[in-house]
Structure formats: structure tokens, C-alpha cells
Amino acid sequence: MSAKHLILILFVMFLLGSAYPTAKLGLNASIPPILFGAIRMAIVFIFLIPFCKIELPNKKYLLPLFGFALSMGAGVNLFLYLSVSASSILSPLVIGAQLSVPLAIIFSSIFIGESISYKKWILIITSLLGIVLIGFDPKIADEILGFLLICSMAFFYALSQVFSRYLKELDVKFTNASMGFVAFIILLIASIVFEGNTVSHLKNLNIEAWLMVLHAGILCSLVGHMSMFYLYKFYSVGQVLPFYALFPIFGMILSFFIFGEIPTVIMLIGGII
């Protein structure tokens, strides 16, 4: 990987790590979790659509594009914010999200045909062992729902990385604008059905809530995720995904400074594994 791409991916890992503590701040400011995801996707669509050439892509891209919107846009945001809402501590969520790395490598092998070397198999097995170890932490007993939800988020994130490989010939702005639009509709409907009082919630959002959702939409999605999909034009899933092991470090550091969270020894060992 070139030096400029290495610097880019390190910056992206910082942004992705910041998504968890800033999401908690937003939810603490009384924004419902599903609505948080819907507004985030609306921001992505609104910011990108002026730069997109509106035309229907080739038929071969339609199914992967819809799959990408469902997984990355709706699935990831739904389970991410539900997990943060259901949890009182963030460290196990930040570490549990690493499950997306081995899952993405496995999915890329199944659906794209990328080879998995013995070194990658070692990565996959040790990563899974680390996640299992975290599950035995006594602190997780009260956070099991949030931990299961973040594992669901990791599943959809890994799946989205595979779909993105099928879309590498499309303009990344169009791909993400389409994702934002489809996911916004799905999440908005889900918020109306399951959370209710959507208009009232929107009227009651304070400046802190708006700042956190703007951070998620502009920095995490537009800058962070679009940079990752840009890198997929040059590198395979297996080359890019291992860097995801770095974002929990940034996430835990930020959680410490913002909330004073100190991860347990078991969490640290599981995260390192």
C-alpha cells in the first residue's frame, strides 16, 4: 500500500473509532437510535446528490447496488445505533465490531473467490477466539443485548464490503448517494413504526444531537466510508480489512477521554487477540 493510501486509511480508522462515542453523545441528547441512522443517511444523500449524474446503471449493477444499500445503509446503521442505545459501556461494542474483519474475508472468499491464505485463516480463528473471550467478561453479562446487536452490525458491514467490490466500476458518489436514499426510506419507516412521534422527536433535537448526527453523516460516512470504498478500487478486501483492527484503539481512547471508560483486562486481551 502506498504511503498516501496508508495515511488515508489511518485517518479513516480514527473517524470510524469516533463513531461510537459520538453516537452515544447523540443518543444521550434524546435522539432515538433508528431515527439517528435515518437522519445520517439523509445527510449522505443530500450532500452527494448534487455531484451525481442521475442515470440508471447497467442491469448487472442493480442487485449489488440494492444489496449494498440494504446492508451498509440500513443494516449497519440500524444495528449500530440500537447496540449503542442498549449499552451502558462502549468498549465491548468497539471491540465486537471487529468481527466484521474475519466475516468480510470469509464472505469475499465465498462470493468473490478471493483466496484465503493460511495466515488469513489464523487471523480469522484468533479474531473469533478474541470475540468469544470478551463474551466471558462479567461486565458483558449486563450488556449482552448490545453485544449481540453489534455482532449483527458486523455481519452487515462485512456483507457490504463484498457488495462494494461488485460496484467498483461505478462512481463512488453515485453508489453512496443511492445507498443513502434507499437506507433513509427504510430507516425512516422503521422509526415511524417502532419509535413513533417522529415529527416531535425532530422538533425536539438540540444542537448537540444535530452536531453528533452531522459528524456521523459527513465525517464518518462521507469522508470515512467513501474513502474505504475508494481504496477498494486499488486493493482487495483482504488487503484493506485488516486495518480495521486499528479503529477500536481510537474508539477506546476517545471513550476514555469522553466518558472515562476503562476497559477490563479481559476486554483488552480479547481486543488484542
PDB file of C-alpha atoms in Angstrom:
ATOM      1  CA  MET A   1       0.000   0.000   0.000  1.00  0.00           C
ATOM      2  CA  SER A   2       1.332   3.424  -0.969  1.00  0.00           C
ATOM      3  CA  ALA A   3       2.227   5.998   1.694  1.00  0.00           C
ATOM      4  CA  LYS A   4      -0.672   8.333   0.840  1.00  0.00           C
ATOM      5  CA  HIS A   5      -3.157   5.464   0.998  1.00  0.00           C
ATOM      6  CA  LEU A   6      -1.688   4.328   4.313  1.00  0.00           C
ATOM      7  CA  ILE A   7      -2.125   7.806   5.808  1.00  0.00           C
ATOM      8  CA  LEU A   8      -5.676   7.922   4.436  1.00  0.00           C
ATOM      9  CA  ILE A   9      -6.664   4.597   5.957  1.00  0.00           C
ATOM     10  CA  LEU A  10      -5.224   5.561   9.372  1.00  0.00           C
ATOM     11  CA  PHE A  11      -7.295   8.758   9.326  1.00  0.00           C
ATOM     12  CA  VAL A  12     -10.354   6.732   8.335  1.00  0.00           C
ATOM     13  CA  MET A  13      -9.788   4.366  11.275  1.00  0.00           C
ATOM     14  CA  PHE A  14      -9.766   7.379  13.615  1.00  0.00           C
ATOM     15  CA  LEU A  15     -13.093   8.557  12.162  1.00  0.00           C
ATOM     16  CA  LEU A  16     -14.645   5.099  12.437  1.00  0.00           C
ATOM     17  CA  GLY A  17     -13.454   4.805  16.029  1.00  0.00           C
ATOM     18  CA  SER A  18     -15.037   8.161  16.831  1.00  0.00           C
ATOM     19  CA  ALA A  19     -18.438   6.948  15.573  1.00  0.00           C
ATOM     20  CA  TYR A  20     -19.174   5.095  18.823  1.00  0.00           C
ATOM     21  CA  PRO A  21     -18.617   7.774  21.496  1.00  0.00           C
ATOM     22  CA  THR A  22     -20.213  10.458  19.306  1.00  0.00           C
ATOM     23  CA  ALA A  23     -23.210   8.177  18.712  1.00  0.00           C
ATOM     24  CA  LYS A  24     -23.580   7.781  22.476  1.00  0.00           C
ATOM     25  CA  LEU A  25     -23.469  11.543  22.901  1.00  0.00           C
ATOM     26  CA  GLY A  26     -26.167  11.920  20.252  1.00  0.00           C
ATOM     27  CA  LEU A  27     -28.414   9.287  21.803  1.00  0.00           C
ATOM     28  CA  ASN A  28     -27.889  10.819  25.246  1.00  0.00           C
ATOM     29  CA  ALA A  29     -29.185  14.045  23.717  1.00  0.00           C
ATOM     30  CA  SER A  30     -32.568  12.310  23.241  1.00  0.00           C
ATOM     31  CA  ILE A  31     -32.399  11.308  19.584  1.00  0.00           C
ATOM     32  CA  PRO A  32     -33.935   7.822  19.037  1.00  0.00           C
ATOM     33  CA  PRO A  33     -31.452   5.285  17.606  1.00  0.00           C
ATOM     34  CA  ILE A  34     -33.278   4.350  14.385  1.00  0.00           C
ATOM     35  CA  LEU A  35     -34.080   7.987  13.649  1.00  0.00           C
ATOM     36  CA  PHE A  36     -30.380   8.789  14.211  1.00  0.00           C
ATOM     37  CA  GLY A  37     -29.496   6.337  11.428  1.00  0.00           C
ATOM     38  CA  ALA A  38     -32.221   7.704   9.141  1.00  0.00           C
ATOM     39  CA  ILE A  39     -31.003  11.297   9.502  1.00  0.00           C
ATOM     40  CA  ARG A  40     -27.402  10.167   8.940  1.00  0.00           C
ATOM     41  CA  MET A  41     -28.396   8.528   5.655  1.00  0.00           C
ATOM     42  CA  ALA A  42     -30.423  11.594   4.629  1.00  0.00           C
ATOM     43  CA  ILE A  43     -27.316  13.739   5.139  1.00  0.00           C
ATOM     44  CA  VAL A  44     -25.289  11.386   2.936  1.00  0.00           C
ATOM     45  CA  PHE A  45     -27.885  11.592   0.158  1.00  0.00           C
ATOM     46  CA  ILE A  46     -28.355  15.380   0.362  1.00  0.00           C
ATOM     47  CA  PHE A  47     -24.619  16.090   0.264  1.00  0.00           C
ATOM     48  CA  LEU A  48     -23.854  13.705  -2.605  1.00  0.00           C
ATOM     49  CA  ILE A  49     -26.794  14.029  -4.987  1.00  0.00           C
ATOM     50  CA  PRO A  50     -25.681  17.423  -6.438  1.00  0.00           C
ATOM     51  CA  PHE A  51     -22.439  15.768  -7.596  1.00  0.00           C
ATOM     52  CA  CYS A  52     -24.066  12.719  -9.175  1.00  0.00           C
ATOM     53  CA  LYS A  53     -25.056  12.121 -12.753  1.00  0.00           C
ATOM     54  CA  ILE A  54     -28.595  10.768 -12.464  1.00  0.00           C
ATOM     55  CA  GLU A  55     -28.962   7.768 -14.737  1.00  0.00           C
ATOM     56  CA  LEU A  56     -29.945   4.144 -14.254  1.00  0.00           C
ATOM     57  CA  PRO A  57     -26.804   1.974 -14.100  1.00  0.00           C
ATOM     58  CA  ASN A  58     -26.312  -1.205 -16.097  1.00  0.00           C
ATOM     59  CA  LYS A  59     -28.672  -4.000 -15.031  1.00  0.00           C
ATOM     60  CA  LYS A  60     -25.795  -6.084 -13.715  1.00  0.00           C
ATOM     61  CA  TYR A  61     -25.199  -3.466 -11.015  1.00  0.00           C
ATOM     62  CA  LEU A  62     -28.793  -3.153  -9.777  1.00  0.00           C
ATOM     63  CA  LEU A  63     -28.868  -6.172  -7.455  1.00  0.00           C
ATOM     64  CA  PRO A  64     -25.426  -5.473  -5.878  1.00  0.00           C
ATOM     65  CA  LEU A  65     -26.386  -1.787  -5.515  1.00  0.00           C
ATOM     66  CA  PHE A  66     -29.615  -2.662  -3.719  1.00  0.00           C
ATOM     67  CA  GLY A  67     -27.780  -5.235  -1.594  1.00  0.00           C
ATOM     68  CA  PHE A  68     -25.189  -2.602  -0.696  1.00  0.00           C
ATOM     69  CA  ALA A  69     -27.904  -0.122   0.298  1.00  0.00           C
ATOM     70  CA  LEU A  70     -29.664  -2.716   2.462  1.00  0.00           C
ATOM     71  CA  SER A  71     -26.503  -3.945   4.180  1.00  0.00           C
ATOM     72  CA  MET A  72     -24.323  -0.844   4.527  1.00  0.00           C
ATOM     73  CA  GLY A  73     -27.066   1.754   4.722  1.00  0.00           C
ATOM     74  CA  ALA A  74     -29.954   0.114   6.556  1.00  0.00           C
ATOM     75  CA  GLY A  75     -28.406  -2.909   8.310  1.00  0.00           C
ATOM     76  CA  VAL A  76     -25.248  -1.276   9.648  1.00  0.00           C
ATOM     77  CA  ASN A  77     -26.950   1.898  10.883  1.00  0.00           C
ATOM     78  CA  LEU A  78     -29.910   0.048  12.383  1.00  0.00           C
ATOM     79  CA  PHE A  79     -27.848  -2.346  14.490  1.00  0.00           C
ATOM     80  CA  LEU A  80     -25.063   0.137  15.270  1.00  0.00           C
ATOM     81  CA  TYR A  81     -27.336   2.675  16.944  1.00  0.00           C
ATOM     82  CA  LEU A  82     -29.549   0.051  18.571  1.00  0.00           C
ATOM     83  CA  SER A  83     -26.428  -1.512  20.105  1.00  0.00           C
ATOM     84  CA  VAL A  84     -25.155   1.832  21.406  1.00  0.00           C
ATOM     85  CA  SER A  85     -28.610   2.627  22.796  1.00  0.00           C
ATOM     86  CA  ALA A  86     -28.810  -0.751  24.547  1.00  0.00           C
ATOM     87  CA  SER A  87     -25.347  -0.485  26.142  1.00  0.00           C
ATOM     88  CA  SER A  88     -24.043   1.494  29.085  1.00  0.00           C
ATOM     89  CA  ILE A  89     -20.365   0.943  28.137  1.00  0.00           C
ATOM     90  CA  LEU A  90     -18.833   1.233  24.676  1.00  0.00           C
ATOM     91  CA  SER A  91     -15.603  -0.784  24.851  1.00  0.00           C
ATOM     92  CA  PRO A  92     -17.189  -4.204  24.149  1.00  0.00           C
ATOM     93  CA  LEU A  93     -19.090  -2.710  21.208  1.00  0.00           C
ATOM     94  CA  VAL A  94     -15.995  -1.152  19.686  1.00  0.00           C
ATOM     95  CA  ILE A  95     -14.099  -4.427  20.037  1.00  0.00           C
ATOM     96  CA  GLY A  96     -17.042  -6.603  18.966  1.00  0.00           C
ATOM     97  CA  ALA A  97     -17.338  -4.640  15.734  1.00  0.00           C
ATOM     98  CA  GLN A  98     -14.002  -6.197  14.741  1.00  0.00           C
ATOM     99  CA  LEU A  99     -15.955  -9.339  13.922  1.00  0.00           C
ATOM    100  CA  SER A 100     -16.584  -7.660  10.556  1.00  0.00           C
ATOM    101  CA  VAL A 101     -12.946  -8.309   9.574  1.00  0.00           C
ATOM    102  CA  PRO A 102     -12.962 -12.141   9.591  1.00  0.00           C
ATOM    103  CA  LEU A 103     -16.539 -12.218   8.290  1.00  0.00           C
ATOM    104  CA  ALA A 104     -15.651  -9.984   5.334  1.00  0.00           C
ATOM    105  CA  ILE A 105     -12.653 -12.160   4.444  1.00  0.00           C
ATOM    106  CA  ILE A 106     -14.841 -15.278   4.559  1.00  0.00           C
ATOM    107  CA  PHE A 107     -17.599 -13.630   2.507  1.00  0.00           C
ATOM    108  CA  SER A 108     -15.097 -12.359  -0.065  1.00  0.00           C
ATOM    109  CA  SER A 109     -13.825 -15.910  -0.477  1.00  0.00           C
ATOM    110  CA  ILE A 110     -17.338 -17.355  -0.883  1.00  0.00           C
ATOM    111  CA  PHE A 111     -18.873 -14.717  -3.157  1.00  0.00           C
ATOM    112  CA  ILE A 112     -15.897 -13.168  -4.983  1.00  0.00           C
ATOM    113  CA  GLY A 113     -13.468 -16.064  -4.997  1.00  0.00           C
ATOM    114  CA  GLU A 114     -10.637 -14.267  -3.208  1.00  0.00           C
ATOM    115  CA  SER A 115      -8.178 -16.786  -1.825  1.00  0.00           C
ATOM    116  CA  ILE A 116      -7.709 -17.162   1.927  1.00  0.00           C
ATOM    117  CA  SER A 117      -4.113 -17.920   2.851  1.00  0.00           C
ATOM    118  CA  TYR A 118      -3.212 -19.825   5.991  1.00  0.00           C
ATOM    119  CA  LYS A 119      -2.159 -16.508   7.566  1.00  0.00           C
ATOM    120  CA  LYS A 120      -5.662 -15.120   6.993  1.00  0.00           C
ATOM    121  CA  TRP A 121      -7.179 -18.283   8.465  1.00  0.00           C
ATOM    122  CA  ILE A 122      -5.058 -17.704  11.569  1.00  0.00           C
ATOM    123  CA  LEU A 123      -6.392 -14.111  11.665  1.00  0.00           C
ATOM    124  CA  ILE A 124      -9.974 -15.350  11.339  1.00  0.00           C
ATOM    125  CA  ILE A 125      -9.663 -18.010  14.043  1.00  0.00           C
ATOM    126  CA  THR A 126      -7.839 -15.767  16.524  1.00  0.00           C
ATOM    127  CA  SER A 127     -10.331 -12.946  15.928  1.00  0.00           C
ATOM    128  CA  LEU A 128     -13.236 -15.250  16.673  1.00  0.00           C
ATOM    129  CA  LEU A 129     -11.471 -16.527  19.797  1.00  0.00           C
ATOM    130  CA  GLY A 130     -10.991 -12.935  20.941  1.00  0.00           C
ATOM    131  CA  ILE A 131     -14.715 -12.209  20.490  1.00  0.00           C
ATOM    132  CA  VAL A 132     -15.599 -15.390  22.424  1.00  0.00           C
ATOM    133  CA  LEU A 133     -13.216 -14.394  25.237  1.00  0.00           C
ATOM    134  CA  ILE A 134     -14.889 -10.988  25.560  1.00  0.00           C
ATOM    135  CA  GLY A 135     -18.197 -12.818  25.939  1.00  0.00           C
ATOM    136  CA  PHE A 136     -16.914 -14.333  29.190  1.00  0.00           C
ATOM    137  CA  ASP A 137     -16.217 -10.923  30.734  1.00  0.00           C
ATOM    138  CA  PRO A 138     -18.529 -10.466  33.766  1.00  0.00           C
ATOM    139  CA  LYS A 139     -19.275  -6.915  32.611  1.00  0.00           C
ATOM    140  CA  ILE A 140     -20.778  -8.303  29.391  1.00  0.00           C
ATOM    141  CA  ALA A 141     -23.496 -10.092  31.371  1.00  0.00           C
ATOM    142  CA  ASP A 142     -25.430  -6.817  31.635  1.00  0.00           C
ATOM    143  CA  GLU A 143     -24.500  -5.780  28.095  1.00  0.00           C
ATOM    144  CA  ILE A 144     -25.313  -8.998  26.216  1.00  0.00           C
ATOM    145  CA  LEU A 145     -28.088  -7.433  24.105  1.00  0.00           C
ATOM    146  CA  GLY A 146     -25.833  -4.616  22.942  1.00  0.00           C
ATOM    147  CA  PHE A 147     -23.031  -7.088  22.215  1.00  0.00           C
ATOM    148  CA  LEU A 148     -25.319  -9.296  20.102  1.00  0.00           C
ATOM    149  CA  LEU A 149     -26.603  -6.240  18.235  1.00  0.00           C
ATOM    150  CA  ILE A 150     -23.061  -5.077  17.405  1.00  0.00           C
ATOM    151  CA  CYS A 151     -22.268  -8.575  16.119  1.00  0.00           C
ATOM    152  CA  SER A 152     -25.283  -8.210  13.805  1.00  0.00           C
ATOM    153  CA  MET A 153     -23.897  -4.865  12.678  1.00  0.00           C
ATOM    154  CA  ALA A 154     -20.549  -6.550  11.935  1.00  0.00           C
ATOM    155  CA  PHE A 155     -22.339  -9.144   9.789  1.00  0.00           C
ATOM    156  CA  PHE A 156     -23.993  -6.481   7.634  1.00  0.00           C
ATOM    157  CA  TYR A 157     -20.806  -4.410   7.430  1.00  0.00           C
ATOM    158  CA  ALA A 158     -18.840  -7.428   6.217  1.00  0.00           C
ATOM    159  CA  LEU A 159     -21.540  -8.190   3.649  1.00  0.00           C
ATOM    160  CA  SER A 160     -21.461  -4.597   2.388  1.00  0.00           C
ATOM    161  CA  GLN A 161     -17.731  -4.837   1.703  1.00  0.00           C
ATOM    162  CA  VAL A 162     -18.403  -7.718  -0.667  1.00  0.00           C
ATOM    163  CA  PHE A 163     -21.205  -5.851  -2.459  1.00  0.00           C
ATOM    164  CA  SER A 164     -18.910  -2.830  -2.816  1.00  0.00           C
ATOM    165  CA  ARG A 165     -16.412  -4.951  -4.755  1.00  0.00           C
ATOM    166  CA  TYR A 166     -19.090  -5.656  -7.379  1.00  0.00           C
ATOM    167  CA  LEU A 167     -19.675  -1.893  -7.674  1.00  0.00           C
ATOM    168  CA  LYS A 168     -16.073  -0.724  -8.060  1.00  0.00           C
ATOM    169  CA  GLU A 169     -16.699   0.357 -11.668  1.00  0.00           C
ATOM    170  CA  LEU A 170     -19.460   2.743 -10.586  1.00  0.00           C
ATOM    171  CA  ASP A 171     -18.810   6.270  -9.362  1.00  0.00           C
ATOM    172  CA  VAL A 172     -18.424   6.085  -5.576  1.00  0.00           C
ATOM    173  CA  LYS A 173     -20.563   9.230  -5.154  1.00  0.00           C
ATOM    174  CA  PHE A 174     -23.481   7.663  -7.041  1.00  0.00           C
ATOM    175  CA  THR A 175     -23.118   4.389  -5.121  1.00  0.00           C
ATOM    176  CA  ASN A 176     -23.260   6.111  -1.741  1.00  0.00           C
ATOM    177  CA  ALA A 177     -25.982   8.554  -2.729  1.00  0.00           C
ATOM    178  CA  SER A 178     -28.155   5.604  -3.810  1.00  0.00           C
ATOM    179  CA  MET A 179     -27.358   3.869  -0.544  1.00  0.00           C
ATOM    180  CA  GLY A 180     -28.272   6.981   1.433  1.00  0.00           C
ATOM    181  CA  PHE A 181     -31.629   7.375  -0.314  1.00  0.00           C
ATOM    182  CA  VAL A 182     -32.720   3.726  -0.009  1.00  0.00           C
ATOM    183  CA  ALA A 183     -31.496   3.409   3.584  1.00  0.00           C
ATOM    184  CA  PHE A 184     -33.149   6.695   4.607  1.00  0.00           C
ATOM    185  CA  ILE A 185     -36.538   5.465   3.367  1.00  0.00           C
ATOM    186  CA  ILE A 186     -36.173   2.092   5.112  1.00  0.00           C
ATOM    187  CA  LEU A 187     -34.923   3.533   8.409  1.00  0.00           C
ATOM    188  CA  LEU A 188     -37.477   6.356   8.435  1.00  0.00           C
ATOM    189  CA  ILE A 189     -40.317   3.862   8.024  1.00  0.00           C
ATOM    190  CA  ALA A 190     -38.795   1.676  10.750  1.00  0.00           C
ATOM    191  CA  SER A 191     -38.512   4.713  13.060  1.00  0.00           C
ATOM    192  CA  ILE A 192     -42.116   5.717  12.456  1.00  0.00           C
ATOM    193  CA  VAL A 193     -43.335   2.167  13.130  1.00  0.00           C
ATOM    194  CA  PHE A 194     -41.162   1.231  16.117  1.00  0.00           C
ATOM    195  CA  GLU A 195     -40.222   4.567  17.718  1.00  0.00           C
ATOM    196  CA  GLY A 196     -43.211   6.746  16.831  1.00  0.00           C
ATOM    197  CA  ASN A 197     -43.652  10.517  17.282  1.00  0.00           C
ATOM    198  CA  THR A 198     -41.063  11.139  14.573  1.00  0.00           C
ATOM    199  CA  VAL A 199     -42.048  14.765  13.926  1.00  0.00           C
ATOM    200  CA  SER A 200     -41.991  15.504  17.653  1.00  0.00           C
ATOM    201  CA  HIS A 201     -38.539  13.919  18.017  1.00  0.00           C
ATOM    202  CA  LEU A 202     -37.213  16.025  15.134  1.00  0.00           C
ATOM    203  CA  LYS A 203     -38.587  19.228  16.628  1.00  0.00           C
ATOM    204  CA  ASN A 204     -37.004  18.459  19.999  1.00  0.00           C
ATOM    205  CA  LEU A 205     -33.476  17.757  18.731  1.00  0.00           C
ATOM    206  CA  ASN A 206     -30.974  20.101  20.371  1.00  0.00           C
ATOM    207  CA  ILE A 207     -27.721  21.449  18.954  1.00  0.00           C
ATOM    208  CA  GLU A 208     -25.647  18.622  20.467  1.00  0.00           C
ATOM    209  CA  ALA A 209     -27.805  15.970  18.802  1.00  0.00           C
ATOM    210  CA  TRP A 210     -27.523  17.713  15.423  1.00  0.00           C
ATOM    211  CA  LEU A 211     -23.755  18.075  15.760  1.00  0.00           C
ATOM    212  CA  MET A 212     -23.368  14.362  16.520  1.00  0.00           C
ATOM    213  CA  VAL A 213     -25.542  13.245  13.618  1.00  0.00           C
ATOM    214  CA  LEU A 214     -23.728  15.668  11.290  1.00  0.00           C
ATOM    215  CA  HIS A 215     -20.436  14.180  12.470  1.00  0.00           C
ATOM    216  CA  ALA A 216     -21.757  10.711  11.652  1.00  0.00           C
ATOM    217  CA  GLY A 217     -23.115  11.716   8.259  1.00  0.00           C
ATOM    218  CA  ILE A 218     -20.345  13.979   6.998  1.00  0.00           C
ATOM    219  CA  LEU A 219     -17.152  12.696   8.619  1.00  0.00           C
ATOM    220  CA  CYS A 220     -17.870   9.009   9.280  1.00  0.00           C
ATOM    221  CA  SER A 221     -19.957   8.265   6.178  1.00  0.00           C
ATOM    222  CA  LEU A 222     -18.904  10.779   3.532  1.00  0.00           C
ATOM    223  CA  VAL A 223     -15.228  11.030   4.420  1.00  0.00           C
ATOM    224  CA  GLY A 224     -14.645   7.722   6.222  1.00  0.00           C
ATOM    225  CA  HIS A 225     -16.667   5.107   4.389  1.00  0.00           C
ATOM    226  CA  MET A 226     -16.302   6.688   0.951  1.00  0.00           C
ATOM    227  CA  SER A 227     -12.536   6.711   1.432  1.00  0.00           C
ATOM    228  CA  MET A 228     -12.678   2.982   2.162  1.00  0.00           C
ATOM    229  CA  PHE A 229     -14.661   2.293  -0.988  1.00  0.00           C
ATOM    230  CA  TYR A 230     -12.181   4.453  -2.898  1.00  0.00           C
ATOM    231  CA  LEU A 231      -9.380   2.201  -1.609  1.00  0.00           C
ATOM    232  CA  TYR A 232     -11.250  -0.885  -2.824  1.00  0.00           C
ATOM    233  CA  LYS A 233     -10.638   0.361  -6.346  1.00  0.00           C
ATOM    234  CA  PHE A 234      -6.935  -0.359  -5.767  1.00  0.00           C
ATOM    235  CA  TYR A 235      -6.816  -3.128  -3.159  1.00  0.00           C
ATOM    236  CA  SER A 236      -8.667  -6.344  -2.351  1.00  0.00           C
ATOM    237  CA  VAL A 237     -10.962  -6.782   0.656  1.00  0.00           C
ATOM    238  CA  GLY A 238      -8.297  -8.931   2.298  1.00  0.00           C
ATOM    239  CA  GLN A 239      -5.698  -6.151   1.974  1.00  0.00           C
ATOM    240  CA  VAL A 240      -7.910  -3.370   3.357  1.00  0.00           C
ATOM    241  CA  LEU A 241      -9.986  -5.070   6.079  1.00  0.00           C
ATOM    242  CA  PRO A 242      -7.081  -5.979   8.427  1.00  0.00           C
ATOM    243  CA  PHE A 243      -6.601  -2.251   9.082  1.00  0.00           C
ATOM    244  CA  TYR A 244      -9.985  -2.323  10.823  1.00  0.00           C
ATOM    245  CA  ALA A 245      -8.152  -3.814  13.788  1.00  0.00           C
ATOM    246  CA  LEU A 246      -6.935  -0.252  14.485  1.00  0.00           C
ATOM    247  CA  PHE A 247     -10.244   1.584  14.887  1.00  0.00           C
ATOM    248  CA  PRO A 248     -11.079   0.001  18.285  1.00  0.00           C
ATOM    249  CA  ILE A 249      -7.885   1.561  19.624  1.00  0.00           C
ATOM    250  CA  PHE A 250      -9.076   5.026  18.618  1.00  0.00           C
ATOM    251  CA  GLY A 251     -12.606   4.225  19.833  1.00  0.00           C
ATOM    252  CA  MET A 252     -11.454   3.148  23.291  1.00  0.00           C
ATOM    253  CA  ILE A 253      -9.104   6.130  23.644  1.00  0.00           C
ATOM    254  CA  LEU A 254     -11.928   8.530  22.763  1.00  0.00           C
ATOM    255  CA  SER A 255     -14.355   6.677  25.082  1.00  0.00           C
ATOM    256  CA  PHE A 256     -11.842   7.077  27.898  1.00  0.00           C
ATOM    257  CA  PHE A 257     -11.467  10.826  27.383  1.00  0.00           C
ATOM    258  CA  ILE A 258     -15.189  11.477  26.799  1.00  0.00           C
ATOM    259  CA  PHE A 259     -16.834   9.063  29.258  1.00  0.00           C
ATOM    260  CA  GLY A 260     -13.952   7.976  31.476  1.00  0.00           C
ATOM    261  CA  GLU A 261     -14.408   4.335  30.407  1.00  0.00           C
ATOM    262  CA  ILE A 262     -11.606   1.940  31.301  1.00  0.00           C
ATOM    263  CA  PRO A 263     -11.874  -1.461  29.556  1.00  0.00           C
ATOM    264  CA  THR A 264     -11.395  -4.559  31.685  1.00  0.00           C
ATOM    265  CA  VAL A 265      -8.356  -6.824  31.344  1.00  0.00           C
ATOM    266  CA  ILE A 266     -10.464  -9.465  29.572  1.00  0.00           C
ATOM    267  CA  MET A 267     -11.712  -6.869  27.057  1.00  0.00           C
ATOM    268  CA  LEU A 268      -8.165  -5.711  26.376  1.00  0.00           C
ATOM    269  CA  ILE A 269      -6.872  -9.262  25.909  1.00  0.00           C
ATOM    270  CA  GLY A 270      -9.830 -10.148  23.683  1.00  0.00           C
ATOM    271  CA  GLY A 271      -9.306  -6.973  21.648  1.00  0.00           C
ATOM    272  CA  ILE A 272      -5.597  -7.681  21.207  1.00  0.00           C
ATOM    273  CA  ILE A 273      -6.340 -11.241  20.083  1.00  0.00           C
TER     274      ILE A 273
END
